[in-house]
Amino acid sequence: MAEIIAKISLKPGKEQSLKRFHPWVFSGAIGKSEGNPEEGDVVNVYSAGGEFLGMGHCQIGSIAVRILSFEEVVPDFNFWKMKIEKAWNLRKSLGLAENAQTNVFRLINAEGDGMPGLIVDFYNGTAVIQMHTVGMFLVREMLVEALKNVVGEQLKAVYDKSAKTLPYKADISSEDGYLFGKGKETEVLENGLRFRVDWLEGQKTGFFTDQRENRLLVQHFAQNRDVLNMFCYTGGFSFYALKGGARLVHSVDSSAKAIGLAKENVELNFPDDTRHEAFTADAFEFMRDIKNKYDLIILDPPAFAKHRDAVHQALQAYKRINTRAFEQIRNGGIVFTFSCSQVVSKERFREAVFSAAAISGRNVRILHQLTQPADHPVNIYHPEGEYLKGLVLYVE
Ligand code: SAH
């Protein structure tokens, strides 16, 4: 699979974005192709004038090629090993790879680590892989070998969780399962707090590692506050709030399974702590009547918009939940509000939140502007990779 099977030439003038190292080739930019490239094949991309631009994986759809290298190389075992080594070394330099307090983090962040289509989260020895392209799927064995080679003894198992993330048009029937080693749900540590992670059943790869630093900030604000953690999933923000000295913490999620996990995790960290209660409920329903009940509200909804055409609706949903929070939070309250939709820009998210503030008639000020942590690096030539946006707001 390392072989370069086909060649693609772009239409005249369409080479500019690749020359600026943006790693996507859109189908409309393609002039002609040789060698019948198919989904998942490795292709070399040239300008109309025949200049080499990049090498990448072919895909059906509007993004036709995801570039793996801007140099003329063949993606063999060594190629992947070097990329994975760079990613691992970065996590090491961030103090994540050998850390007594935190053993859960993102090891490979797709474009952000020069590997479009590949996400790997590390859970205390188990790497959970999500492949978003057929190109990555076809080289998965090589990726696993390279991971073993680079991470060494610290890697106990690799679990593939791509069945739902591979492009459905490719019609690959892949099943989730172990590619190396075996394990089951495990316990991980994040900033010294214990979490049970279930990658077999959980959402995404099982745990949201991207909120690690923002959770710590919640801990700082929680002292003596009554906290609502809306869209709590496994309860991440709730434990930090408890640790930070919250008076009470209410965790809410529409998924009963998530609420079960959140409760279990509270027991692990704060056995018999009566400050915590968890509710299975819809956010919009639950927030209908919470007037003056809380002085710290966290809103971390799922990606309301997964596609461009859903952006408008997503913005309306952000506006609605934020309006409910602003209207009802106690005087001097703090709202942590997030968007993890890649297609919703930082500016548009801010506009939605600001218009919610205006509707509520409250005086709202920005205390912090948040994003994803360093183990989710953003390639500066691929700004789309900056997907997590958050604001900490003071409401009077
Ligand atoms: N804050 C979490 C991650 C949130 S993921 C963390 O730190 O780990 C988004 C969560 O929102 C999911 O658990 C999903 O079940 C929940 N959810 C989706 N729609 C919802 C709704 N309408 N009301 C309440 N929860 C919802």
Short mmCIF file of C-alpha atoms and ligand atoms in Angstrom, two decimals:
data_model
loop_
_atom_site.label_atom_id
_atom_site.label_comp_id
_atom_site.label_asym_id
_atom_site.label_seq_id
_atom_site.Cartn_x
_atom_site.Cartn_y
_atom_site.Cartn_z
CA MET A 1 0.00 0.00 0.00
CA ALA A 2 3.01 2.24 0.20
CA GLU A 3 3.15 2.41 -3.56
CA ILE A 4 2.20 5.58 -5.35
CA ILE A 5 -0.39 4.34 -7.77
CA ALA A 6 -1.68 7.38 -9.52
CA LYS A 7 -1.02 10.94 -10.54
CA ILE A 8 -3.35 13.88 -10.32
CA SER A 9 -2.81 17.19 -12.11
CA LEU A 10 -4.62 20.29 -11.00
CA LYS A 11 -6.34 22.83 -13.21
CA PRO A 12 -4.25 25.89 -14.03
CA GLY A 13 -4.04 28.30 -11.08
CA LYS A 14 -5.41 25.75 -8.58
CA GLU A 15 -2.03 25.01 -7.00
CA GLN A 16 -2.02 28.07 -4.72
CA SER A 17 -3.50 26.53 -1.58
CA LEU A 18 -1.13 23.54 -1.75
CA LYS A 19 1.78 25.92 -2.15
CA ARG A 20 0.63 27.49 1.10
CA PHE A 21 0.71 23.98 2.64
CA HIS A 22 -3.04 23.63 3.11
CA PRO A 23 -3.42 19.83 3.19
CA TRP A 24 -6.68 19.41 1.21
CA VAL A 25 -7.26 19.14 -2.53
CA PHE A 26 -10.87 19.81 -3.48
CA SER A 27 -12.39 17.79 -6.29
CA GLY A 28 -13.16 20.95 -8.28
CA ALA A 29 -9.45 21.75 -8.51
CA ILE A 30 -8.56 18.53 -10.32
CA GLY A 31 -7.74 18.80 -14.00
CA LYS A 32 -6.88 15.23 -14.94
CA SER A 33 -5.83 12.02 -13.30
CA GLU A 34 -3.78 9.10 -14.54
CA GLY A 35 -3.88 5.54 -13.24
CA ASN A 36 -7.54 5.55 -12.12
CA PRO A 37 -7.04 6.56 -8.50
CA GLU A 38 -9.56 4.99 -6.17
CA GLU A 39 -10.65 5.77 -2.64
CA GLY A 40 -7.72 5.18 -0.30
CA ASP A 41 -5.01 5.09 -2.98
CA VAL A 42 -1.81 7.03 -2.57
CA VAL A 43 -1.43 9.72 -5.24
CA ASN A 44 1.08 12.34 -6.25
CA VAL A 45 -0.39 15.75 -7.02
CA TYR A 46 1.09 18.07 -9.65
CA SER A 47 0.35 21.58 -10.89
CA ALA A 48 -0.98 22.04 -14.42
CA GLY A 49 2.60 22.82 -15.39
CA GLY A 50 3.85 19.49 -14.02
CA GLU A 51 5.43 20.74 -10.78
CA PHE A 52 5.23 18.28 -7.87
CA LEU A 53 2.99 19.67 -5.09
CA GLY A 54 2.30 16.89 -2.63
CA MET A 55 1.51 13.23 -1.92
CA GLY A 56 -1.62 12.06 -0.18
CA HIS A 57 -4.62 9.77 0.21
CA CYS A 58 -7.44 9.85 -2.32
CA GLN A 59 -11.02 10.17 -1.19
CA ILE A 60 -14.48 10.28 -2.70
CA GLY A 61 -16.22 13.57 -2.02
CA SER A 62 -15.48 17.25 -2.05
CA ILE A 63 -12.10 16.78 -0.39
CA ALA A 64 -10.50 14.59 -3.05
CA VAL A 65 -6.98 14.25 -1.60
CA ARG A 66 -5.64 14.70 1.92
CA ILE A 67 -1.97 15.55 1.70
CA LEU A 68 0.46 13.55 3.81
CA SER A 69 3.67 15.17 2.58
CA PHE A 70 4.71 18.15 0.52
CA GLU A 71 7.94 16.36 -0.33
CA GLU A 72 8.27 13.68 -2.93
CA VAL A 73 8.45 10.59 -0.71
CA VAL A 74 6.85 7.17 -0.53
CA PRO A 75 4.68 6.48 2.55
CA ASP A 76 6.42 3.31 3.73
CA PHE A 77 6.82 2.00 7.28
CA ASN A 78 9.62 4.46 8.02
CA PHE A 79 7.52 7.38 6.85
CA TRP A 80 4.76 6.54 9.34
CA LYS A 81 7.20 5.72 12.08
CA MET A 82 8.84 9.12 11.76
CA LYS A 83 5.52 10.93 11.84
CA ILE A 84 4.35 9.00 14.90
CA GLU A 85 7.69 9.57 16.58
CA LYS A 86 7.30 13.32 16.11
CA ALA A 87 3.81 13.21 17.59
CA TRP A 88 4.96 11.14 20.58
CA ASN A 89 7.99 13.38 21.17
CA LEU A 90 5.74 16.43 21.23
CA ARG A 91 3.55 14.81 23.91
CA LYS A 92 6.70 13.91 25.82
CA SER A 93 7.90 17.49 25.68
CA LEU A 94 4.48 18.62 26.92
CA GLY A 95 5.00 16.42 29.96
CA LEU A 96 2.12 14.13 29.05
CA ALA A 97 3.83 10.90 28.08
CA GLU A 98 5.19 10.14 31.55
CA ASN A 99 3.03 11.92 34.01
CA ALA A 100 1.93 10.64 37.40
CA GLN A 101 -1.19 12.85 37.45
CA THR A 102 -2.41 12.55 33.85
CA ASN A 103 -2.22 9.42 31.71
CA VAL A 104 -4.92 10.22 29.18
CA PHE A 105 -4.22 12.49 26.22
CA ARG A 106 -4.41 12.82 22.44
CA LEU A 107 -1.40 11.19 20.82
CA ILE A 108 -2.22 11.93 17.18
CA ASN A 109 -4.42 14.83 16.12
CA ALA A 110 -4.97 14.36 12.37
CA GLU A 111 -3.90 17.41 10.32
CA GLY A 112 -2.45 18.94 13.48
CA ASP A 113 0.17 16.18 13.49
CA GLY A 114 0.53 15.93 9.73
CA MET A 115 -1.65 12.81 9.55
CA PRO A 116 -5.01 13.83 8.04
CA GLY A 117 -7.66 11.22 8.74
CA LEU A 118 -6.04 9.76 11.87
CA ILE A 119 -6.96 10.35 15.50
CA VAL A 120 -5.30 8.42 18.32
CA ASP A 121 -6.15 8.91 21.97
CA PHE A 122 -3.94 7.33 24.61
CA TYR A 123 -5.64 5.86 27.68
CA ASN A 124 -3.14 4.68 30.23
CA GLY A 125 -1.52 2.16 27.88
CA THR A 126 -4.30 1.63 25.36
CA ALA A 127 -4.26 3.59 22.12
CA VAL A 128 -7.74 4.05 20.69
CA ILE A 129 -7.58 4.75 16.95
CA GLN A 130 -10.18 6.46 14.83
CA MET A 131 -9.59 6.44 11.11
CA HIS A 132 -11.56 8.91 9.05
CA THR A 133 -10.16 7.98 5.63
CA VAL A 134 -9.87 4.73 3.72
CA GLY A 135 -6.23 5.60 3.05
CA MET A 136 -5.50 5.37 6.77
CA PHE A 137 -7.65 2.26 7.12
CA LEU A 138 -5.62 0.46 4.45
CA VAL A 139 -2.35 1.09 6.29
CA ARG A 140 -3.67 0.37 9.78
CA GLU A 141 -1.37 -2.59 10.36
CA MET A 142 1.63 -0.47 9.53
CA LEU A 143 0.35 2.25 11.86
CA VAL A 144 0.01 -0.23 14.70
CA GLU A 145 3.53 -1.56 14.14
CA ALA A 146 4.87 1.98 14.08
CA LEU A 147 2.99 2.84 17.28
CA LYS A 148 4.44 -0.24 19.00
CA ASN A 149 7.88 0.66 17.78
CA VAL A 150 7.71 4.26 18.97
CA VAL A 151 5.80 3.97 22.25
CA GLY A 152 7.47 0.71 23.30
CA GLU A 153 6.63 -0.89 26.64
CA GLN A 154 4.12 1.79 27.52
CA LEU A 155 1.78 0.55 24.79
CA LYS A 156 -0.30 -2.41 25.95
CA ALA A 157 -3.10 -2.46 23.40
CA VAL A 158 -4.49 -0.76 20.31
CA TYR A 159 -8.25 -0.60 19.81
CA ASP A 160 -9.73 0.37 16.44
CA LYS A 161 -12.91 2.42 16.75
CA SER A 162 -13.43 3.41 13.13
CA ALA A 163 -16.59 1.55 12.15
CA LYS A 164 -18.61 4.76 12.43
CA THR A 165 -15.98 7.24 11.27
CA LEU A 166 -14.91 5.76 7.93
CA PRO A 167 -16.64 7.50 5.04
CA TYR A 168 -19.88 5.63 4.40
CA LYS A 169 -19.60 6.19 0.64
CA ALA A 170 -16.56 3.94 0.60
CA ASP A 171 -18.78 1.07 1.74
CA ILE A 172 -16.15 -0.56 3.91
CA SER A 173 -17.63 -2.84 6.48
CA SER A 174 -15.13 -2.44 9.25
CA GLU A 175 -15.78 -3.68 12.75
CA ASP A 176 -14.42 -2.18 15.92
CA GLY A 177 -11.92 -4.34 17.75
CA TYR A 178 -8.40 -4.81 19.06
CA LEU A 179 -5.58 -4.61 16.54
CA PHE A 180 -3.00 -5.40 19.18
CA GLY A 181 -3.19 -6.72 22.73
CA LYS A 182 -6.41 -6.80 24.63
CA GLY A 183 -7.97 -4.96 27.45
CA LYS A 184 -11.23 -3.73 28.66
CA GLU A 185 -12.47 -0.51 30.07
CA THR A 186 -9.79 1.01 32.17
CA GLU A 187 -9.26 3.66 34.70
CA VAL A 188 -7.33 6.75 33.72
CA LEU A 189 -6.04 9.75 35.59
CA GLU A 190 -6.53 13.34 34.55
CA ASN A 191 -4.95 15.92 36.83
CA GLY A 192 -5.09 13.34 39.59
CA LEU A 193 -8.83 12.63 39.17
CA ARG A 194 -9.91 9.09 38.35
CA PHE A 195 -12.14 8.30 35.38
CA ARG A 196 -13.44 4.99 34.13
CA VAL A 197 -13.24 5.02 30.35
CA ASP A 198 -15.17 2.69 28.12
CA TRP A 199 -13.92 2.81 24.55
CA LEU A 200 -16.06 -0.15 23.54
CA GLU A 201 -19.32 1.64 24.27
CA GLY A 202 -18.43 5.27 24.85
CA GLN A 203 -18.83 8.22 22.48
CA LYS A 204 -15.99 9.19 20.15
CA THR A 205 -12.93 7.38 21.52
CA GLY A 206 -14.49 7.15 24.99
CA PHE A 207 -13.45 10.31 26.77
CA PHE A 208 -13.07 13.96 25.82
CA THR A 209 -9.41 14.78 26.35
CA ASP A 210 -9.79 18.23 24.82
CA GLN A 211 -11.37 19.81 27.90
CA ARG A 212 -8.53 18.91 30.31
CA GLU A 213 -7.27 22.45 30.88
CA ASN A 214 -10.70 24.04 30.79
CA ARG A 215 -11.85 21.62 33.48
CA LEU A 216 -9.00 22.84 35.64
CA LEU A 217 -10.25 26.38 35.18
CA VAL A 218 -13.71 25.30 36.35
CA GLN A 219 -12.02 23.97 39.48
CA HIS A 220 -10.60 27.44 40.14
CA PHE A 221 -14.00 29.10 39.82
CA ALA A 222 -16.03 26.52 41.75
CA GLN A 223 -15.43 27.51 45.35
CA ASN A 224 -18.75 27.98 47.19
CA ARG A 225 -20.75 27.99 43.99
CA ASP A 226 -23.83 26.00 42.99
CA VAL A 227 -22.82 24.39 39.71
CA LEU A 228 -24.81 23.11 36.74
CA ASN A 229 -22.78 20.91 34.38
CA MET A 230 -25.00 20.68 31.31
CA PHE A 231 -24.13 18.04 28.66
CA CYS A 232 -21.95 16.39 31.31
CA TYR A 233 -21.22 13.06 29.50
CA THR A 234 -18.89 11.13 31.87
CA GLY A 235 -18.94 14.04 34.29
CA GLY A 236 -15.53 15.61 33.60
CA PHE A 237 -16.32 19.15 34.68
CA SER A 238 -18.34 17.96 37.67
CA PHE A 239 -15.43 16.35 39.53
CA TYR A 240 -13.25 19.35 39.05
CA ALA A 241 -16.04 21.52 40.45
CA LEU A 242 -16.37 19.19 43.46
CA LYS A 243 -12.61 19.27 43.94
CA GLY A 244 -12.66 23.05 43.72
CA GLY A 245 -15.07 23.32 46.63
CA ALA A 246 -18.46 23.72 44.95
CA ARG A 247 -21.46 23.79 47.29
CA LEU A 248 -23.45 21.54 45.00
CA VAL A 249 -23.00 20.10 41.52
CA HIS A 250 -25.79 19.00 39.19
CA SER A 251 -24.73 16.93 36.17
CA VAL A 252 -27.22 16.70 33.31
CA ASP A 253 -27.15 14.68 30.08
CA SER A 254 -29.83 13.26 27.81
CA SER A 255 -28.05 9.91 27.71
CA ALA A 256 -28.87 7.60 30.62
CA LYS A 257 -25.68 5.68 29.94
CA ALA A 258 -23.60 8.84 30.28
CA ILE A 259 -25.34 9.66 33.55
CA GLY A 260 -24.56 6.14 34.80
CA LEU A 261 -20.87 6.68 34.01
CA ALA A 262 -20.86 10.12 35.59
CA LYS A 263 -22.31 8.71 38.82
CA GLU A 264 -19.82 5.86 38.83
CA ASN A 265 -16.95 8.29 38.39
CA VAL A 266 -18.15 10.49 41.22
CA GLU A 267 -18.15 7.44 43.48
CA LEU A 268 -14.56 6.70 42.45
CA ASN A 269 -13.34 10.15 43.38
CA PHE A 270 -15.75 11.41 46.02
CA PRO A 271 -17.46 8.41 47.61
CA ASP A 272 -20.75 9.28 49.31
CA ASP A 273 -20.41 12.95 48.48
CA THR A 274 -23.93 14.30 48.81
CA ARG A 275 -23.07 17.53 46.99
CA HIS A 276 -23.45 15.75 43.64
CA GLU A 277 -26.65 14.80 41.83
CA ALA A 278 -27.05 13.58 38.24
CA PHE A 279 -30.12 13.85 36.02
CA THR A 280 -31.05 12.26 32.71
CA ALA A 281 -32.80 15.11 30.93
CA ASP A 282 -32.91 17.16 27.78
CA ALA A 283 -30.95 20.39 28.11
CA PHE A 284 -33.63 22.62 26.67
CA GLU A 285 -36.23 21.14 29.03
CA PHE A 286 -34.02 21.18 32.09
CA MET A 287 -33.04 24.81 31.55
CA ARG A 288 -36.60 26.02 31.23
CA ASP A 289 -36.85 26.65 34.94
CA ILE A 290 -33.54 27.15 36.72
CA LYS A 291 -34.06 30.75 37.81
CA ASN A 292 -31.49 31.80 40.45
CA LYS A 293 -30.58 28.18 41.17
CA TYR A 294 -26.98 28.27 40.01
CA ASP A 295 -23.97 30.55 40.04
CA LEU A 296 -21.73 28.52 37.74
CA ILE A 297 -23.17 27.01 34.56
CA ILE A 298 -21.15 24.92 32.08
CA LEU A 299 -22.55 24.43 28.58
CA ASP A 300 -20.54 21.93 26.54
CA PRO A 301 -22.98 20.66 23.91
CA PRO A 302 -22.22 18.14 21.15
CA ALA A 303 -21.24 19.52 17.72
CA PHE A 304 -24.62 20.98 16.81
CA ALA A 305 -23.40 21.39 13.23
CA LYS A 306 -21.48 18.60 11.57
CA HIS A 307 -21.91 19.98 8.06
CA ARG A 308 -21.84 23.43 6.51
CA ASP A 309 -25.55 23.43 5.73
CA ALA A 310 -26.40 22.93 9.40
CA VAL A 311 -24.51 26.01 10.59
CA HIS A 312 -27.51 28.31 10.78
CA GLN A 313 -29.51 25.87 12.90
CA ALA A 314 -26.52 25.25 15.13
CA LEU A 315 -26.09 28.97 15.77
CA GLN A 316 -29.77 29.18 16.75
CA ALA A 317 -29.28 26.31 19.19
CA TYR A 318 -26.22 27.97 20.75
CA LYS A 319 -28.19 31.19 21.06
CA ARG A 320 -31.11 29.43 22.73
CA ILE A 321 -29.18 27.56 25.42
CA ASN A 322 -26.95 30.51 26.19
CA THR A 323 -29.96 32.82 26.49
CA ARG A 324 -31.49 30.43 29.04
CA ALA A 325 -28.26 30.43 31.04
CA PHE A 326 -27.80 34.21 31.00
CA GLU A 327 -31.43 34.91 31.85
CA GLN A 328 -31.47 32.65 34.88
CA ILE A 329 -28.03 32.54 36.43
CA ARG A 330 -27.60 34.30 39.77
CA ASN A 331 -26.08 37.75 39.95
CA GLY A 332 -22.28 37.48 39.77
CA GLY A 333 -22.57 34.09 38.10
CA ILE A 334 -20.05 32.49 35.76
CA VAL A 335 -20.95 30.80 32.46
CA PHE A 336 -18.50 28.47 30.71
CA THR A 337 -19.82 28.10 27.18
CA PHE A 338 -18.35 25.97 24.38
CA SER A 339 -18.70 25.00 20.75
CA CYS A 340 -16.87 21.99 19.32
CA SER A 341 -18.34 22.30 15.80
CA GLN A 342 -15.51 22.61 13.33
CA VAL A 343 -17.76 24.33 10.80
CA VAL A 344 -18.83 27.05 13.25
CA SER A 345 -16.13 29.73 13.31
CA LYS A 346 -14.94 31.42 16.47
CA GLU A 347 -16.48 34.70 15.27
CA ARG A 348 -19.89 33.23 14.55
CA PHE A 349 -19.97 31.39 17.85
CA ARG A 350 -19.14 34.62 19.66
CA GLU A 351 -21.89 36.43 17.80
CA ALA A 352 -24.41 33.79 18.86
CA VAL A 353 -23.31 34.04 22.49
CA PHE A 354 -23.28 37.84 22.42
CA SER A 355 -26.77 38.02 20.97
CA ALA A 356 -27.93 35.64 23.70
CA ALA A 357 -26.42 38.04 26.24
CA ALA A 358 -28.20 40.97 24.60
CA ILE A 359 -31.54 39.14 24.62
CA SER A 360 -31.15 38.39 28.32
CA GLY A 361 -30.57 42.06 29.08
CA ARG A 362 -27.80 41.15 31.56
CA ASN A 363 -24.41 42.79 31.78
CA VAL A 364 -22.00 40.14 30.50
CA ARG A 365 -18.21 40.36 30.41
CA ILE A 366 -15.56 38.02 29.02
CA LEU A 367 -13.12 36.69 31.60
CA HIS A 368 -11.35 34.01 29.55
CA GLN A 369 -11.25 32.85 25.95
CA LEU A 370 -10.64 29.14 25.70
CA THR A 371 -9.59 26.61 23.13
CA GLN A 372 -8.19 23.09 22.86
CA PRO A 373 -5.02 22.05 24.74
CA ALA A 374 -1.53 21.52 23.33
CA ASP A 375 -2.00 17.79 22.66
CA HIS A 376 -4.59 18.90 20.06
CA PRO A 377 -2.17 21.07 18.06
CA VAL A 378 -3.42 23.16 15.14
CA ASN A 379 -1.48 23.18 11.90
CA ILE A 380 -1.25 26.90 11.05
CA TYR A 381 -1.85 26.09 7.39
CA HIS A 382 -5.06 24.28 8.34
CA PRO A 383 -6.98 26.70 10.58
CA GLU A 384 -10.05 24.42 10.37
CA GLY A 385 -8.26 22.26 12.95
CA GLU A 386 -9.03 24.80 15.67
CA TYR A 387 -12.44 23.40 16.46
CA LEU A 388 -12.91 23.96 20.20
CA LYS A 389 -14.00 27.43 21.19
CA GLY A 390 -15.01 28.55 24.64
CA LEU A 391 -15.77 31.66 26.66
CA VAL A 392 -15.86 32.21 30.39
CA LEU A 393 -18.36 34.96 31.11
CA TYR A 394 -19.24 36.99 34.18
CA VAL A 395 -22.93 37.79 34.40
CA GLU A 396 -24.42 40.65 36.45
N1 SAH B 1 -18.74 17.99 28.71
C1 SAH B 1 -18.42 16.62 28.37
C2 SAH B 1 -18.55 16.32 26.91
C3 SAH B 1 -19.91 16.65 26.32
S1 SAH B 1 -20.29 15.74 24.89
C4 SAH B 1 -17.03 16.26 28.90
O1 SAH B 1 -16.34 17.14 29.45
O2 SAH B 1 -16.62 15.12 28.74
C5 SAH B 1 -21.94 16.17 24.61
C6 SAH B 1 -22.95 15.45 25.49
O3 SAH B 1 -24.22 16.07 25.26
C7 SAH B 1 -23.15 13.99 25.18
O4 SAH B 1 -22.90 13.23 26.33
C8 SAH B 1 -24.63 13.86 24.77
O5 SAH B 1 -25.25 12.69 25.30
C9 SAH B 1 -25.24 15.09 25.39
N2 SAH B 1 -26.45 15.61 24.73
C10 SAH B 1 -26.72 15.69 23.40
N3 SAH B 1 -27.89 16.32 23.19
C11 SAH B 1 -28.38 16.66 24.40
C12 SAH B 1 -29.55 17.34 24.85
N4 SAH B 1 -30.46 17.81 23.98
N5 SAH B 1 -29.73 17.51 26.18
C13 SAH B 1 -28.81 17.05 27.07
N6 SAH B 1 -27.69 16.40 26.70
C14 SAH B 1 -27.47 16.20 25.39
#
